[in-house]
PDB file of C-alpha atoms in Angstrom:
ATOM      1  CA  UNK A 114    -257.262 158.362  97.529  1.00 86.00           C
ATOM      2  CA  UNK A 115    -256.963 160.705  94.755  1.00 92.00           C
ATOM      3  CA  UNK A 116    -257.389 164.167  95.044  1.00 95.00           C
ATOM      4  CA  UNK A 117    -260.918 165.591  93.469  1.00 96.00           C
ATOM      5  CA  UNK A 118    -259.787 167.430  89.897  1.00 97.00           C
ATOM      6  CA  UNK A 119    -263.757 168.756  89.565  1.00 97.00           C
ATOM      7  CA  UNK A 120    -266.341 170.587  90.730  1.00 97.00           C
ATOM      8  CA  UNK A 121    -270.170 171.079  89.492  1.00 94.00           C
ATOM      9  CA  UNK A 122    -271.391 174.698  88.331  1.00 94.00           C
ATOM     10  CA  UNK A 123    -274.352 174.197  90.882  1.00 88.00           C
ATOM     11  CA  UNK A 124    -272.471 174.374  93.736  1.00 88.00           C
ATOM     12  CA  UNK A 125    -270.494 177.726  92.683  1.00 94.00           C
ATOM     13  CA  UNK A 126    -273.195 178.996  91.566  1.00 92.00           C
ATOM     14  CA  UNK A 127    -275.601 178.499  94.710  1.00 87.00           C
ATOM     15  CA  UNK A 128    -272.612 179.927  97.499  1.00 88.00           C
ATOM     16  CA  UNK A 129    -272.226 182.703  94.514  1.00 93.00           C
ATOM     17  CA  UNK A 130    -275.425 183.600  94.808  1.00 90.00           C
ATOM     18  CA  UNK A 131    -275.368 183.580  98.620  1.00 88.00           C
ATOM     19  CA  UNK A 132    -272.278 185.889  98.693  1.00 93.00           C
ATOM     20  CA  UNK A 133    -274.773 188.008  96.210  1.00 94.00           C
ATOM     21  CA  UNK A 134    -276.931 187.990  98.802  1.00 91.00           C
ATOM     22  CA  UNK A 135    -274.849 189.389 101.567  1.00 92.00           C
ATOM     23  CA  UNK A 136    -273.990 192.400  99.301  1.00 96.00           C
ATOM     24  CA  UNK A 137    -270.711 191.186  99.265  1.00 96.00           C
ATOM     25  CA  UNK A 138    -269.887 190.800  95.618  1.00 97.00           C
ATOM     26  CA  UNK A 139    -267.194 193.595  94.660  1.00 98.00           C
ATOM     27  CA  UNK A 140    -265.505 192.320  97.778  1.00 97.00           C
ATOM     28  CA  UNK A 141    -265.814 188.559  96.616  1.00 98.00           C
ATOM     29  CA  UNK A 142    -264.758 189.030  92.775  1.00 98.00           C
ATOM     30  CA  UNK A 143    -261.564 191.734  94.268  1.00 98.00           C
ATOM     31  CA  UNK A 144    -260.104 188.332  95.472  1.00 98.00           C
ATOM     32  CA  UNK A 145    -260.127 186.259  92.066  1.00 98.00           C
ATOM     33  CA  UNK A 146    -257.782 186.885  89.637  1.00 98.00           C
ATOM     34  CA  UNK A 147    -259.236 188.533  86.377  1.00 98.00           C
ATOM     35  CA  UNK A 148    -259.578 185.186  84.490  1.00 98.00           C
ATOM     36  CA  UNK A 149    -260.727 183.355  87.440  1.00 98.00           C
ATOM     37  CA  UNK A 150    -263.394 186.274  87.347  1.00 98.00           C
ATOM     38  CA  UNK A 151    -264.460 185.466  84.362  1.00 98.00           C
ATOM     39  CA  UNK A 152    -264.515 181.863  84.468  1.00 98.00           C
ATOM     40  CA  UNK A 153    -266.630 182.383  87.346  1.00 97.00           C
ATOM     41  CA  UNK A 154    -269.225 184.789  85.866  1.00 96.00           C
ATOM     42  CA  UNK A 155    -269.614 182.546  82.672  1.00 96.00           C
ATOM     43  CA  UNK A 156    -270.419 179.571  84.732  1.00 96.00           C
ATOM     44  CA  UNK A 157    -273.220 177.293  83.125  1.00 93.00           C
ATOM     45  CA  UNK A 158    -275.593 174.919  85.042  1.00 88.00           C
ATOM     46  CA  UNK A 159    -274.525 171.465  85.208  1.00 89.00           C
ATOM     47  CA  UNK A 160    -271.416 171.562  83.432  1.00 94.00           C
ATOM     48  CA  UNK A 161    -268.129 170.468  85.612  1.00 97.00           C
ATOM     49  CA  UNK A 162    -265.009 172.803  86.312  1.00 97.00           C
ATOM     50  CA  UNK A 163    -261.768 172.414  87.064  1.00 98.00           C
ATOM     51  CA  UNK A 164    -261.186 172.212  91.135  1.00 97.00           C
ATOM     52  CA  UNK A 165    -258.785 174.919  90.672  1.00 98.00           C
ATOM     53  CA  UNK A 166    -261.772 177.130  90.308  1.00 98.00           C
ATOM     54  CA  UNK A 167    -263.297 175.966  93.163  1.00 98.00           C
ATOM     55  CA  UNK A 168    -260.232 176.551  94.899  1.00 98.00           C
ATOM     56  CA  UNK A 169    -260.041 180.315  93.835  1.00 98.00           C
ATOM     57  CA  UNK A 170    -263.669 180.857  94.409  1.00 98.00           C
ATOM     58  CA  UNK A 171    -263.866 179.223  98.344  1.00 97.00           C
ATOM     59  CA  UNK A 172    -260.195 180.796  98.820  1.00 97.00           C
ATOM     60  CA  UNK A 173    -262.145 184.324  97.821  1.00 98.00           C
ATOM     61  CA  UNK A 174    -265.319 183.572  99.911  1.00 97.00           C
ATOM     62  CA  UNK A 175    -263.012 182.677 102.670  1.00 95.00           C
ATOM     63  CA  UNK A 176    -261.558 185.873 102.480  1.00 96.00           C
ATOM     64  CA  UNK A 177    -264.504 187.628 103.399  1.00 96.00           C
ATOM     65  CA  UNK A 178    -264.273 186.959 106.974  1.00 94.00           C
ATOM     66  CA  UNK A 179    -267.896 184.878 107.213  1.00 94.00           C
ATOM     67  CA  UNK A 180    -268.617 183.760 110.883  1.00 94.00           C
ATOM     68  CA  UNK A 181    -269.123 179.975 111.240  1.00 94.00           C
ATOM     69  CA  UNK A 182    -273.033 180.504 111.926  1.00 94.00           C
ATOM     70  CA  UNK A 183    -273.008 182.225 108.655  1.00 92.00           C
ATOM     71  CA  UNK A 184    -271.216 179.623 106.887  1.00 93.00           C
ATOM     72  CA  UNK A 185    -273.348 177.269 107.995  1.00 95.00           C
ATOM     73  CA  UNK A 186    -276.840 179.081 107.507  1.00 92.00           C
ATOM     74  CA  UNK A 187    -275.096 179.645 103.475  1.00 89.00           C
ATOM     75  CA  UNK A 188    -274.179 175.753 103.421  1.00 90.00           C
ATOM     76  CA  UNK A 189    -277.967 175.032 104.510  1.00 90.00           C
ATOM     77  CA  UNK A 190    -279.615 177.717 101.623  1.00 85.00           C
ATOM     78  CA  UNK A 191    -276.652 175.593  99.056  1.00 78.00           C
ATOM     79  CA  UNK A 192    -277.935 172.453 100.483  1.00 80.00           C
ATOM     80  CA  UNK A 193    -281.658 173.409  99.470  1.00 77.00           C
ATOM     81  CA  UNK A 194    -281.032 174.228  96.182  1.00 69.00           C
ATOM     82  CA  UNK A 195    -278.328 171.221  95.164  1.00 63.00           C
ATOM     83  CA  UNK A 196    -279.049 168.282  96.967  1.00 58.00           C
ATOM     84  CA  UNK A 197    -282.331 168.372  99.044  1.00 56.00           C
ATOM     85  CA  UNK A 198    -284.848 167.779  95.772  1.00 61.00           C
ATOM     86  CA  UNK A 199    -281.986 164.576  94.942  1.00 59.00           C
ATOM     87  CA  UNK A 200    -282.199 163.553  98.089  1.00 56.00           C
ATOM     88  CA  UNK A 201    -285.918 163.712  98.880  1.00 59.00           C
ATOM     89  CA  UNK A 202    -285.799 161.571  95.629  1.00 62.00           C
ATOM     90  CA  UNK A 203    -283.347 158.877  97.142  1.00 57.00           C
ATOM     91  CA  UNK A 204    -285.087 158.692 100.502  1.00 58.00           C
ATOM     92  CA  UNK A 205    -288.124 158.209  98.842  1.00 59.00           C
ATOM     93  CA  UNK A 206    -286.695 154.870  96.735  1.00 58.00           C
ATOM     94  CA  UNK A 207    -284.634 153.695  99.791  1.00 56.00           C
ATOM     95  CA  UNK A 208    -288.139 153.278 101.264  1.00 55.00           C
ATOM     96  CA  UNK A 209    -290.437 154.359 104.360  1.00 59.00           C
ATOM     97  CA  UNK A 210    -288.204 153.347 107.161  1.00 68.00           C
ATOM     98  CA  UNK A 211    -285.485 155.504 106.415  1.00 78.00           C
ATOM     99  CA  UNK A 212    -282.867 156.246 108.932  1.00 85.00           C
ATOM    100  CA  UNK A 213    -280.257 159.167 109.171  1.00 89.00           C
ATOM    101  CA  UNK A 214    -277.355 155.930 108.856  1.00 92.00           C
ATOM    102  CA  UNK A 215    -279.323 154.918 105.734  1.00 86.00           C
ATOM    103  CA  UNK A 216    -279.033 158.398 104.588  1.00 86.00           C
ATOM    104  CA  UNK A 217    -275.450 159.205 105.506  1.00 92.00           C
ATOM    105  CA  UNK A 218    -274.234 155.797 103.440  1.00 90.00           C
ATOM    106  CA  UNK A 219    -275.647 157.366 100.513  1.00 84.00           C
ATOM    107  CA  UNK A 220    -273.196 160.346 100.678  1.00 88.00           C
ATOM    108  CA  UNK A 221    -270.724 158.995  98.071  1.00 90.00           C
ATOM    109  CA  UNK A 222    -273.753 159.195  95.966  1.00 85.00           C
ATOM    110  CA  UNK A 223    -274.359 163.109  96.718  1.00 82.00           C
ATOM    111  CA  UNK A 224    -270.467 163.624  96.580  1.00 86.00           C
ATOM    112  CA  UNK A 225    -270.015 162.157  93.276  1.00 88.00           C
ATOM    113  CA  UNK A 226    -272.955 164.602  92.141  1.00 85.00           C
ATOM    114  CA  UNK A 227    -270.879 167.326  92.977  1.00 88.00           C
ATOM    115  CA  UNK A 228    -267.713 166.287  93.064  1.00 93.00           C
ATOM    116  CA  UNK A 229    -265.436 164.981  90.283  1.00 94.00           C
ATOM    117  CA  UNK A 230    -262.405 162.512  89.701  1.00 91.00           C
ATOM    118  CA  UNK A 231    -261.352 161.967  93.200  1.00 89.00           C
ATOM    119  CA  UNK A 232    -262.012 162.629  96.797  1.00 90.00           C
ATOM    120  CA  UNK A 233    -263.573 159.807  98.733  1.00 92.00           C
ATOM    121  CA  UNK A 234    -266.276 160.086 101.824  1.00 94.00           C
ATOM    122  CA  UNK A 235    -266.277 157.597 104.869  1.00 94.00           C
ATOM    123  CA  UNK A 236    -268.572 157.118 107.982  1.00 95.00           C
ATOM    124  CA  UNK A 237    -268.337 155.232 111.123  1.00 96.00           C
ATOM    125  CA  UNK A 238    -271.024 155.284 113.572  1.00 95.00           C
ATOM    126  CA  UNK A 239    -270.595 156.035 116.726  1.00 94.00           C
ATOM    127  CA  UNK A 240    -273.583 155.510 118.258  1.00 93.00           C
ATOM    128  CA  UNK A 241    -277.631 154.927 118.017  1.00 93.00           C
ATOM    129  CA  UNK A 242    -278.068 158.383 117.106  1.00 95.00           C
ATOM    130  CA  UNK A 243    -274.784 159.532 115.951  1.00 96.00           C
ATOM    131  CA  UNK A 244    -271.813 158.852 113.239  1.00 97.00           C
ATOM    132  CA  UNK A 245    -269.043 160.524 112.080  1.00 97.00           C
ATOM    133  CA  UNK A 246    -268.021 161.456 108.375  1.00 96.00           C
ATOM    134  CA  UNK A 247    -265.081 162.424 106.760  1.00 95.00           C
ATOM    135  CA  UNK A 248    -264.353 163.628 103.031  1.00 94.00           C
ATOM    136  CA  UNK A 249    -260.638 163.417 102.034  1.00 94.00           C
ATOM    137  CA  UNK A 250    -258.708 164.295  98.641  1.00 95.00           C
ATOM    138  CA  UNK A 251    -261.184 167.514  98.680  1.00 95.00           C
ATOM    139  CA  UNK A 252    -258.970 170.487  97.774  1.00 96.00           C
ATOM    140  CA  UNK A 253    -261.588 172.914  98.738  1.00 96.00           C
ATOM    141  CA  UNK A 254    -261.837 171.026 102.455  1.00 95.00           C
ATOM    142  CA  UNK A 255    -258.683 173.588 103.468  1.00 95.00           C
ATOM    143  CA  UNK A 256    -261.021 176.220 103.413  1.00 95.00           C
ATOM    144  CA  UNK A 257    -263.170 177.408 106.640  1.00 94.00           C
ATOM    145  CA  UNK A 258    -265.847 178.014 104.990  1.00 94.00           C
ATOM    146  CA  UNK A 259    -266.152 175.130 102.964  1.00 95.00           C
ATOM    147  CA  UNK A 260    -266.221 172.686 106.411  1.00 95.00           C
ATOM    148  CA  UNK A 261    -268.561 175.180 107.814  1.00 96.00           C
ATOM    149  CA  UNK A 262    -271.125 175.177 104.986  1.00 94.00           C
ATOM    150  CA  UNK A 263    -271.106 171.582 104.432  1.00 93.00           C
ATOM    151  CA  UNK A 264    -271.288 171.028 108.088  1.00 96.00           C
ATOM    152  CA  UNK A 265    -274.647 172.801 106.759  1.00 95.00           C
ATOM    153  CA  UNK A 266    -275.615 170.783 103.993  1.00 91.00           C
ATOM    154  CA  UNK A 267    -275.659 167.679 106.211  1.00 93.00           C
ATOM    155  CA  UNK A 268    -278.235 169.202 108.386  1.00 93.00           C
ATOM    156  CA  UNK A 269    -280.636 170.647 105.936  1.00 90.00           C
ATOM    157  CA  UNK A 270    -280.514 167.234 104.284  1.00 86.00           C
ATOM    158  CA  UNK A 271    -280.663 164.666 106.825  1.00 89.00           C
ATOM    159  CA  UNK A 272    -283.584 167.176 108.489  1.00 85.00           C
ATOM    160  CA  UNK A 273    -286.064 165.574 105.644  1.00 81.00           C
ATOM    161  CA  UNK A 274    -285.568 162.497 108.006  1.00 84.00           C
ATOM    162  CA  UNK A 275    -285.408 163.803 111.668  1.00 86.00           C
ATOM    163  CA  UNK A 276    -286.549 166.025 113.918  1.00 87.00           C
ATOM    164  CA  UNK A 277    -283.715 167.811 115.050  1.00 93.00           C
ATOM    165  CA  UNK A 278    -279.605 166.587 113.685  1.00 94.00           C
ATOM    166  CA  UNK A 279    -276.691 168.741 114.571  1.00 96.00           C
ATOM    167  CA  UNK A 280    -273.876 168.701 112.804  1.00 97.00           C
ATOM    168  CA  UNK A 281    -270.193 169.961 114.047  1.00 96.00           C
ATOM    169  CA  UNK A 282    -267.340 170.898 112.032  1.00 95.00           C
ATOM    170  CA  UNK A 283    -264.388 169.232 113.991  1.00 96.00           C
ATOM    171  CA  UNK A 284    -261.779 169.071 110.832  1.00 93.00           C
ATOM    172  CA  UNK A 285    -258.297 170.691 111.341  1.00 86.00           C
ATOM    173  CA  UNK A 286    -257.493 173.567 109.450  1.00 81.00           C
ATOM    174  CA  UNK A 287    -255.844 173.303 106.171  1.00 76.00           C
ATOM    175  CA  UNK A 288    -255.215 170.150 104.316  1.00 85.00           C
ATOM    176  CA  UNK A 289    -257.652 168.247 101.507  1.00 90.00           C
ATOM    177  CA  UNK A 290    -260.089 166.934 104.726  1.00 92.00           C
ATOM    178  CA  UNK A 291    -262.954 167.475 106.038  1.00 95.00           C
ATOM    179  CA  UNK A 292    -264.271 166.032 109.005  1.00 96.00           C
ATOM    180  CA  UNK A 293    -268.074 166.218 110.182  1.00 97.00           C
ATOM    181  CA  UNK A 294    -269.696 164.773 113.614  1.00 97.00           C
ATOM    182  CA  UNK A 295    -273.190 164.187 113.221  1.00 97.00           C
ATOM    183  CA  UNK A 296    -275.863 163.652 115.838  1.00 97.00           C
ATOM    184  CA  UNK A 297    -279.935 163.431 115.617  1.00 95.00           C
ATOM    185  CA  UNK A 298    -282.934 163.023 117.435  1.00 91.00           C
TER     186      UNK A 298
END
């Protein structure tokens, strides 16, 4: 698998605006270099990056010491402005028996929407109400935070098609992986 060399403005932009939110901004932009700074405060929607600034700006959110609850809660708010409206969409054209399995196969889809020029997402299921997915050749998967807030993307996404789902962050730290255990009901 090759490793991921992009990464939309919409998804920088949405956890930016969540660190924003948490009054931690002078904190956040202390931890990026002064070009990485600006890079990141001249982002424009929809255009693609370079992963290396992703990798500066979830190394600096990192930094900030954000609890896994909060990570996820941020990955959730991300979620609902980035992929929820896409994937309402989707779920909508897959049809109206739609199942959290049907959803979760159409991940590559959401990846590539965010992701760019690598990285590749696979699911097994483990169960009638349960699978397991993992995203490899993600630089940005090293970071805490990153696992944590995609753990709540999942969840604010596949809610549109269950009552409750519950997703768990069970990657190991460091390393271009990211590994996601997802149940429903």
């Amino acid at each position: 698998v090759e490793t991921a060399t992009g990464i939309r403005s919409a998804l920088l932009q949405s956890s930016l605006a969540i660190v924003e939110k948490l009054g931690m901004t002078d904190r956040y932009f202390a931890q990026l270099t002064p070009d990485e700074a600006m890079s990141i405060r001249g982002l424009v929607v929809g255009q693609w990056n370079p992963m290396s600034l992703g990798v500066a700006h979830y190394r600096a959110i990192d930094s900030l010491g954000l609890t896994a609850v909060q990570s996820k809660a941020n990955g959730k708010a991300v979620a609902e402005k980035v992929q929820v409206g896409f994937a309402s969409i989707v779920f909508r054209g897959i049809g109206t028996a739609v199942t959290p399995i049907d959803a979760l196969k159409r991940t590559p889809a959401f990846f590539e929407r965010l992701i760019q020029g690598g990285g590749a997402v696979g699911l097994a299921q483990r169960g009638p109400k349960d699978a397991r997915v993992e995203i490899v050749g993600i630089p940005i998967g090293q970071f805490e935070y990153v696992r944590n807030a995609w753990a709540g993307m999942f969840e604010a996404t596949l809610g549109l098609l269950t009552y409750r789902t519950i997703v768990r962050n069970v990657s190991q730290r460091g390393g271009e992986r990211v590994l996601l255990e997802v149940s429903w009901v």
